[in-house]
mmCIF file of C-alpha atoms in Angstrom:
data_model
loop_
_atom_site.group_PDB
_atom_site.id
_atom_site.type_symbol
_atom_site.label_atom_id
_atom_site.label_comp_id
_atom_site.label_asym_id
_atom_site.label_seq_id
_atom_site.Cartn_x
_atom_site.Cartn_y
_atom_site.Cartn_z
ATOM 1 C CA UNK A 1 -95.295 45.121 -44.910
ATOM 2 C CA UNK A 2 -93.777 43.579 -42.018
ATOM 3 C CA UNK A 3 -93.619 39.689 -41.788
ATOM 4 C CA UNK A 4 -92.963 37.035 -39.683
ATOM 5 C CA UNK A 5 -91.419 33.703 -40.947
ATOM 6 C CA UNK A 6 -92.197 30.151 -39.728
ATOM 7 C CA UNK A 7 -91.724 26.660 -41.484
ATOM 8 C CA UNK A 8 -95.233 25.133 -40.589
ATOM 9 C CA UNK A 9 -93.589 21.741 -40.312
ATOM 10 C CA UNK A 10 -94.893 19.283 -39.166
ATOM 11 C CA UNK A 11 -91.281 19.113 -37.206
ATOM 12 C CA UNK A 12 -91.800 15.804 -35.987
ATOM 13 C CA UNK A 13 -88.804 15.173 -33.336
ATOM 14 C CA UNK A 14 -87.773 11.897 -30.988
ATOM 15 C CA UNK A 15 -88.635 11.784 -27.277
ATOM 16 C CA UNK A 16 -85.864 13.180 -25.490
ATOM 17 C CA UNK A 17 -84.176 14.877 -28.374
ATOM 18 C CA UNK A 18 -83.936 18.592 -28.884
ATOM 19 C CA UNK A 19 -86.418 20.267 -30.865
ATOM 20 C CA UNK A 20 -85.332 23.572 -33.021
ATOM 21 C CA UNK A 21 -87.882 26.134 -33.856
ATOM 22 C CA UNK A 22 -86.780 28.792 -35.877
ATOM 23 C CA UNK A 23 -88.102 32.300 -36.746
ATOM 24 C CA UNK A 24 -86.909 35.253 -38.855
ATOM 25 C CA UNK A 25 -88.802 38.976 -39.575
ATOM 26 C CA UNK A 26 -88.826 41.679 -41.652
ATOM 27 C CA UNK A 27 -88.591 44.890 -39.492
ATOM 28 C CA UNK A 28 -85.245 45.816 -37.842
ATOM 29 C CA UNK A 29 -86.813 48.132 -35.666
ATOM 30 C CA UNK A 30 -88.737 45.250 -33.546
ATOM 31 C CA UNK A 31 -87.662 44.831 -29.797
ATOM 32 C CA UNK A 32 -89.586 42.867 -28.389
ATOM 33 C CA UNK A 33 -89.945 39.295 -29.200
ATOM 34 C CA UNK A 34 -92.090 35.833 -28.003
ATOM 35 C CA UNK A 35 -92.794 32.373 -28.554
ATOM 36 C CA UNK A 36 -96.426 31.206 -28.420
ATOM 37 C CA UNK A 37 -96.931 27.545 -27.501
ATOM 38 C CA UNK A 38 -100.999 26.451 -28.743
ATOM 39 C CA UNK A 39 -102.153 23.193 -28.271
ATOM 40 C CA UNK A 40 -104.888 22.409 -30.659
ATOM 41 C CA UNK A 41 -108.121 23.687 -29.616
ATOM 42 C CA UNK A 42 -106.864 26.094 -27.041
ATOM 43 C CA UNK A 43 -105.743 30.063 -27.162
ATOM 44 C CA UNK A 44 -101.897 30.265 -27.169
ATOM 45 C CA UNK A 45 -100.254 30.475 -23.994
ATOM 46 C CA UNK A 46 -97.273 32.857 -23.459
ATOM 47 C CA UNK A 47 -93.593 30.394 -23.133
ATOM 48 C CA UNK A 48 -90.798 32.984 -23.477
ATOM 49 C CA UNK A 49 -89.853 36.538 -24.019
ATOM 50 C CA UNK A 50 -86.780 37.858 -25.182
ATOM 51 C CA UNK A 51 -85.710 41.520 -25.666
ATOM 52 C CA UNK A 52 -82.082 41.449 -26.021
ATOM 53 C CA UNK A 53 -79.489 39.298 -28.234
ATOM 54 C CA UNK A 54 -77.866 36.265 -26.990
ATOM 55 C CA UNK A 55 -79.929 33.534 -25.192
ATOM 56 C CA UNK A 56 -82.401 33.055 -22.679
ATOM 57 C CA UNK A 57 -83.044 29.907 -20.703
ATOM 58 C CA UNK A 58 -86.578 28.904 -18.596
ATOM 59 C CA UNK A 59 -86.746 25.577 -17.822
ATOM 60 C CA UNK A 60 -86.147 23.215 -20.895
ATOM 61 C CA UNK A 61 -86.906 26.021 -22.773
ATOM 62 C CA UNK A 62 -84.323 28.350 -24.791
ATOM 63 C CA UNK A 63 -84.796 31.773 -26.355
ATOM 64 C CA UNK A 64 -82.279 32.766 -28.928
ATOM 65 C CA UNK A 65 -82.079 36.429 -30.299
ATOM 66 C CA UNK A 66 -80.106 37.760 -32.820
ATOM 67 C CA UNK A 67 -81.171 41.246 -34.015
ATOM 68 C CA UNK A 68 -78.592 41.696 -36.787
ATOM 69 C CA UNK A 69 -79.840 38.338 -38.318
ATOM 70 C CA UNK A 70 -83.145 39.039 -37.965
ATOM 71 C CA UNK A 71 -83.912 36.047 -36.404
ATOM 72 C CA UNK A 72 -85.167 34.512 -33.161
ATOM 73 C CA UNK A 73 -85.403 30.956 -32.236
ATOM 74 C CA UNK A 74 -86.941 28.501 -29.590
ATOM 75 C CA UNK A 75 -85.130 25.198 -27.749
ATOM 76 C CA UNK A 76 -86.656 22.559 -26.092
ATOM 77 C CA UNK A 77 -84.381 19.949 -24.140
ATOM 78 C CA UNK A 78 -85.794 16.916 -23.317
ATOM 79 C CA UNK A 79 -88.254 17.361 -25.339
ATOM 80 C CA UNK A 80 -92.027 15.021 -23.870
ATOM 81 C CA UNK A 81 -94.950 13.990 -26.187
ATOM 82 C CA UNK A 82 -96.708 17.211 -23.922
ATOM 83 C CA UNK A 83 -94.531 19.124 -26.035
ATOM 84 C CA UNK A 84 -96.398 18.371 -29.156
ATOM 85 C CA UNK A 85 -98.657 21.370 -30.340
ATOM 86 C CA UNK A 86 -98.028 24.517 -32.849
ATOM 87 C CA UNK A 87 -95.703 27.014 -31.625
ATOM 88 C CA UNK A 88 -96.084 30.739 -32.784
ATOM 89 C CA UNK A 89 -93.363 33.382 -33.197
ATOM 90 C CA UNK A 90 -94.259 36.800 -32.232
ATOM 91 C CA UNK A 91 -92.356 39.886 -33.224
ATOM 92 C CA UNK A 92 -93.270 43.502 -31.832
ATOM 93 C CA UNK A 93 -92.112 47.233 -32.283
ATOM 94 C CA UNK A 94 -95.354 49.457 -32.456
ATOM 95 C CA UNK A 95 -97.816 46.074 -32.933
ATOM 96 C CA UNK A 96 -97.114 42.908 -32.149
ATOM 97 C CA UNK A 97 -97.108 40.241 -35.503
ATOM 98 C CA UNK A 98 -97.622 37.138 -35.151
ATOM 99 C CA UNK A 99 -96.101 33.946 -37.480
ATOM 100 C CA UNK A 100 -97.881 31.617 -38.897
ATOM 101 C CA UNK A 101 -96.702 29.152 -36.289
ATOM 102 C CA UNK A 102 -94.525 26.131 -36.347
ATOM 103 C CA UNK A 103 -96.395 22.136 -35.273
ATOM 104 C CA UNK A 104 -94.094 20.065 -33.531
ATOM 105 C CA UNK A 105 -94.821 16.721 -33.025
ATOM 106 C CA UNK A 106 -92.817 14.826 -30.906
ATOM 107 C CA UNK A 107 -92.507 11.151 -31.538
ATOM 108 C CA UNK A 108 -92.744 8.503 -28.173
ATOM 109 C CA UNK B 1 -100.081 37.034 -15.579
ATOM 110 C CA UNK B 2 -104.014 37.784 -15.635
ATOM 111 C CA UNK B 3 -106.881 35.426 -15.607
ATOM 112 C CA UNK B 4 -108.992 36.380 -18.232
ATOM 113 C CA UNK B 5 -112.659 34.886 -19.028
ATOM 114 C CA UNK B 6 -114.337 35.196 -22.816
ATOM 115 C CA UNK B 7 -118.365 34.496 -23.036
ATOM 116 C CA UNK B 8 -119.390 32.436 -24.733
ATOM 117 C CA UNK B 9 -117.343 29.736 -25.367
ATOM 118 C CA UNK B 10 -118.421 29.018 -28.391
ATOM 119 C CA UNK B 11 -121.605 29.823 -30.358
ATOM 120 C CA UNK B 12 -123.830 28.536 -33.536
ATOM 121 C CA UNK B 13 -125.387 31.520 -34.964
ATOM 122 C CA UNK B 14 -127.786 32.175 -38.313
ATOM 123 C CA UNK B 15 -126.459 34.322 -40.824
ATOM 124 C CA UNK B 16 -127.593 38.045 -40.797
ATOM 125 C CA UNK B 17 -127.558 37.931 -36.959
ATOM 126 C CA UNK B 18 -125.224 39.342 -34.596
ATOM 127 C CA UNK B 19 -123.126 37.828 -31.657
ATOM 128 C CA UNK B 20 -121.689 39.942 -28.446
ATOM 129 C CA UNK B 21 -118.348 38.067 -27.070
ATOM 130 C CA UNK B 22 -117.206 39.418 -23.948
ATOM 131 C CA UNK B 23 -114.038 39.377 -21.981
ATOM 132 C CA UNK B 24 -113.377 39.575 -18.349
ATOM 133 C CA UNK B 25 -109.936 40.394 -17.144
ATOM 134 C CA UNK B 26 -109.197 39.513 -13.188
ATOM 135 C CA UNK B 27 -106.928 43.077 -12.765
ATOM 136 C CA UNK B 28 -106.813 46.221 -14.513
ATOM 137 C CA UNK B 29 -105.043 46.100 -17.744
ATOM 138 C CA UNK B 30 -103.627 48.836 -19.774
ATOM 139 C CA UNK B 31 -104.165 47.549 -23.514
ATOM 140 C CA UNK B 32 -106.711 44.860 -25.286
ATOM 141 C CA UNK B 33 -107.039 43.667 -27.799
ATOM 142 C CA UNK B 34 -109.238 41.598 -30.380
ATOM 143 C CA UNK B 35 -108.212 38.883 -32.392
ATOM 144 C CA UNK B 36 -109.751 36.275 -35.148
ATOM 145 C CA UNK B 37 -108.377 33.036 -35.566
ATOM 146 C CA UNK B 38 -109.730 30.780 -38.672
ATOM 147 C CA UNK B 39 -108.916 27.165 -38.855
ATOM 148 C CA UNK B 40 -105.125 26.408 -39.135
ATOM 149 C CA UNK B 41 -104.085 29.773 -39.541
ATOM 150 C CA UNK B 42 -102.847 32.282 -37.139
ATOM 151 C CA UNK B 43 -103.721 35.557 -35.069
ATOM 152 C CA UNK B 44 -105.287 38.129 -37.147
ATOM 153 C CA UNK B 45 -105.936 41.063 -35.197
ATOM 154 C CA UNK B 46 -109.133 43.209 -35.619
ATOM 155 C CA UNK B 47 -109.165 46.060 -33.376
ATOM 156 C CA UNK B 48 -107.206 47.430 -30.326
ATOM 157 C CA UNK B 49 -109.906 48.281 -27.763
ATOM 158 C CA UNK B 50 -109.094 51.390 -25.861
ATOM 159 C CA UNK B 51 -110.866 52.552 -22.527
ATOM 160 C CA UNK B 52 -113.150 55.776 -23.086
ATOM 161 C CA UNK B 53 -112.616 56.102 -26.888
ATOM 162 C CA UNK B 54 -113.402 54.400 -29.742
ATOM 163 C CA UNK B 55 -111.569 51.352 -30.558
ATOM 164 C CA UNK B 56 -108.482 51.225 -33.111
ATOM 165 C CA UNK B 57 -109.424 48.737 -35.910
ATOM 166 C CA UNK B 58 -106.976 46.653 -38.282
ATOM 167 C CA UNK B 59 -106.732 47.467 -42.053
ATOM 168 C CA UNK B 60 -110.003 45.192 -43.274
ATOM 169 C CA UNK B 61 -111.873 45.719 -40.315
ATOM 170 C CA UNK B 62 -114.372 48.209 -39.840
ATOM 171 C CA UNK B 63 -116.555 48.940 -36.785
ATOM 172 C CA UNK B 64 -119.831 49.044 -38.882
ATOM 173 C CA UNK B 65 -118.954 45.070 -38.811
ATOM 174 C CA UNK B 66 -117.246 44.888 -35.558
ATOM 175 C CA UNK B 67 -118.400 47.176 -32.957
ATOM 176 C CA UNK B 68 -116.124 46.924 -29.324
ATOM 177 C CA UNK B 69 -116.545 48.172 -25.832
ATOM 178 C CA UNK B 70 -114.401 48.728 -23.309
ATOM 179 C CA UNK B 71 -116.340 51.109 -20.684
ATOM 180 C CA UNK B 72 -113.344 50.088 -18.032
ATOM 181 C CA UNK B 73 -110.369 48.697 -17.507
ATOM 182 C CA UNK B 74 -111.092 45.012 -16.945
ATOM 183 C CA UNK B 75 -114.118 44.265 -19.630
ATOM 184 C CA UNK B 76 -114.580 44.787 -23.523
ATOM 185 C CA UNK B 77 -117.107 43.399 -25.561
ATOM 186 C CA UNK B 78 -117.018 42.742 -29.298
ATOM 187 C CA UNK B 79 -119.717 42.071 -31.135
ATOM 188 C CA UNK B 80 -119.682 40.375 -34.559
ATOM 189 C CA UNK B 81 -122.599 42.113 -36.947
ATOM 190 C CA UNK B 82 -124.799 40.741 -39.586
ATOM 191 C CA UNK B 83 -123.192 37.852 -39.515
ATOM 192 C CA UNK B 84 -121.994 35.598 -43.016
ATOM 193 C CA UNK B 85 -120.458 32.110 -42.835
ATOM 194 C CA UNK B 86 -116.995 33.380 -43.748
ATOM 195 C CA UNK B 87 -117.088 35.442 -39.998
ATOM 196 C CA UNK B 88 -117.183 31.276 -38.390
ATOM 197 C CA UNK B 89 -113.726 31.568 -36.767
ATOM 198 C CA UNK B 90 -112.478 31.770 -33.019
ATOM 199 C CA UNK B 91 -112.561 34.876 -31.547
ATOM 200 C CA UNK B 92 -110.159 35.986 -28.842
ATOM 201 C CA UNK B 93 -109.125 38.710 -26.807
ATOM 202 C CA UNK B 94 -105.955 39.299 -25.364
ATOM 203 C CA UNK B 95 -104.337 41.763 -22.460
ATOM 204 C CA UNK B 96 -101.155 43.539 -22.064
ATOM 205 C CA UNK B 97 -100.172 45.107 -18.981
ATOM 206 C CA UNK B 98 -99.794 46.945 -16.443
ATOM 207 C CA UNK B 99 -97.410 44.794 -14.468
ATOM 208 C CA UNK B 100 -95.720 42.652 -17.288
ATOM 209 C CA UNK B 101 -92.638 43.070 -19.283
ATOM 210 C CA UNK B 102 -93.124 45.246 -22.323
ATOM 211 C CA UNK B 103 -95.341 43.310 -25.017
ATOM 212 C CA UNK B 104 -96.485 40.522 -23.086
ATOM 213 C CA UNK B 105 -99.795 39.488 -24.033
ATOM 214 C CA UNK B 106 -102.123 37.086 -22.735
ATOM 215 C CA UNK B 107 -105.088 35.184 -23.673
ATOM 216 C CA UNK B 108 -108.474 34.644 -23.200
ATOM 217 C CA UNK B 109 -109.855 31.148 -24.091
ATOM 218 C CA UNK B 110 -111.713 32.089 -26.961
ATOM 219 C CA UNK B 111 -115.479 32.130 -28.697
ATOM 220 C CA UNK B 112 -115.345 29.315 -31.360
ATOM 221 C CA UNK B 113 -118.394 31.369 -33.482
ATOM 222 C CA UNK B 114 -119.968 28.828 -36.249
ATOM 223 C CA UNK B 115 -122.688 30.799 -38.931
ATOM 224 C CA UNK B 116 -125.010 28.809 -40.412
#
């Protein structure tokens, strides 16, 4: 069965520190790959997408990929009490799987 | 990405009843799709709802239980049947394409469904 790995945390991180979310799955076939950020009480909202290995930068925000791992990653610089809800790893090949998702709280 | 509108927002409902959720998608989409959410867990995904057939349901999910629509490409419906207390959960659908990267999907706001 094909899985997607999160510590559920809480990750509780300073104000303006960096804040680490990690991810690993289960099916090397998987190309596609996405980080879910879901404030409590609202539908997750679509941060970053990543299809190939190495990083990807939006913003504060940084994607890291690497395929022969198995494992994908999410950044946040600076990282603001806004910052603060659960964030879910998604891993797709023929369906998309979703993690149990990560909460980050980030201290003021 | 696509603005996409679920009705109703949320709902209290007896048990043995039925609720219809739609969603309402501002462009045409390609895929959507139907998830359930339950308190502090994550997606689970019932059924991928395909234009002009029948819909493609999740192992666990049947469509005796969870009957969809899509007549078009920017509106599915998905009703919850006969309805227990265990089926209190948010309800969401989601869209993928055309126009986005491969896999993309996006969310509706969700039905937060509560059985009595």
């Amino acid at each position: 069965q094909k899985e997607v790995e999160q510590n559920s945390g809480p990750l509780s991180v300073p104000e303006g520190a960096i804040a680490s979310l990690n991810c690993t799955y289960s099916d090397r076939g998987s190309q596609s790959f996405f980080w879910y950020r879901q404030y409590s009480g609202k539908s997750p909202e679509l941060i970053m997408s990543i299809y190939s290995n190495g990083d990807k930068e939006d913003g504060r925000f940084t994607a890291q990929l690497n395929k022969a791992s198995q494992y994908v990653s999410l950044l946040i610089r600076d990282s603001q009490p806004s910052d603060s809800a659960t964030y879910l790893c998604a891993v797709r090949d023929d369906k998309i799987i979703f993690g149990k998702g990560t909460r980050l709280h980030i201290l003021p | 990405s696509a603005v996409i509108s679920q009705k109703p927002s949320r709902d209290i409902c007896q048990r043995g009843t039925s609720l219809t959720i739609q969603c309402q998608v501002d462009s045409q989409v390609t895929m959507m799709f139907w998830y359930r959410q339950q308190p502090g867990q994550s997606l689970t995904l019932i059924a991928t709802a395909n234009q002009g057939s029948e819909a493609t349901y999740e192992s666990g999910f049947v469509i005796d239980k969870f009957p969809i629509s899509r007549p078009n490409l920017t509106f599915s419906t998905l009703t919850v049947s006969n309805m227990s207390p265990e089926d209190s959960s948010i309800y969401l659908c989601s869209v993928e394409g055309p126009g986005v990267l491969t896999g993309e999907q996006y969310f509706g706001p969700g039905t937060r469904l509560t059985v009595t």
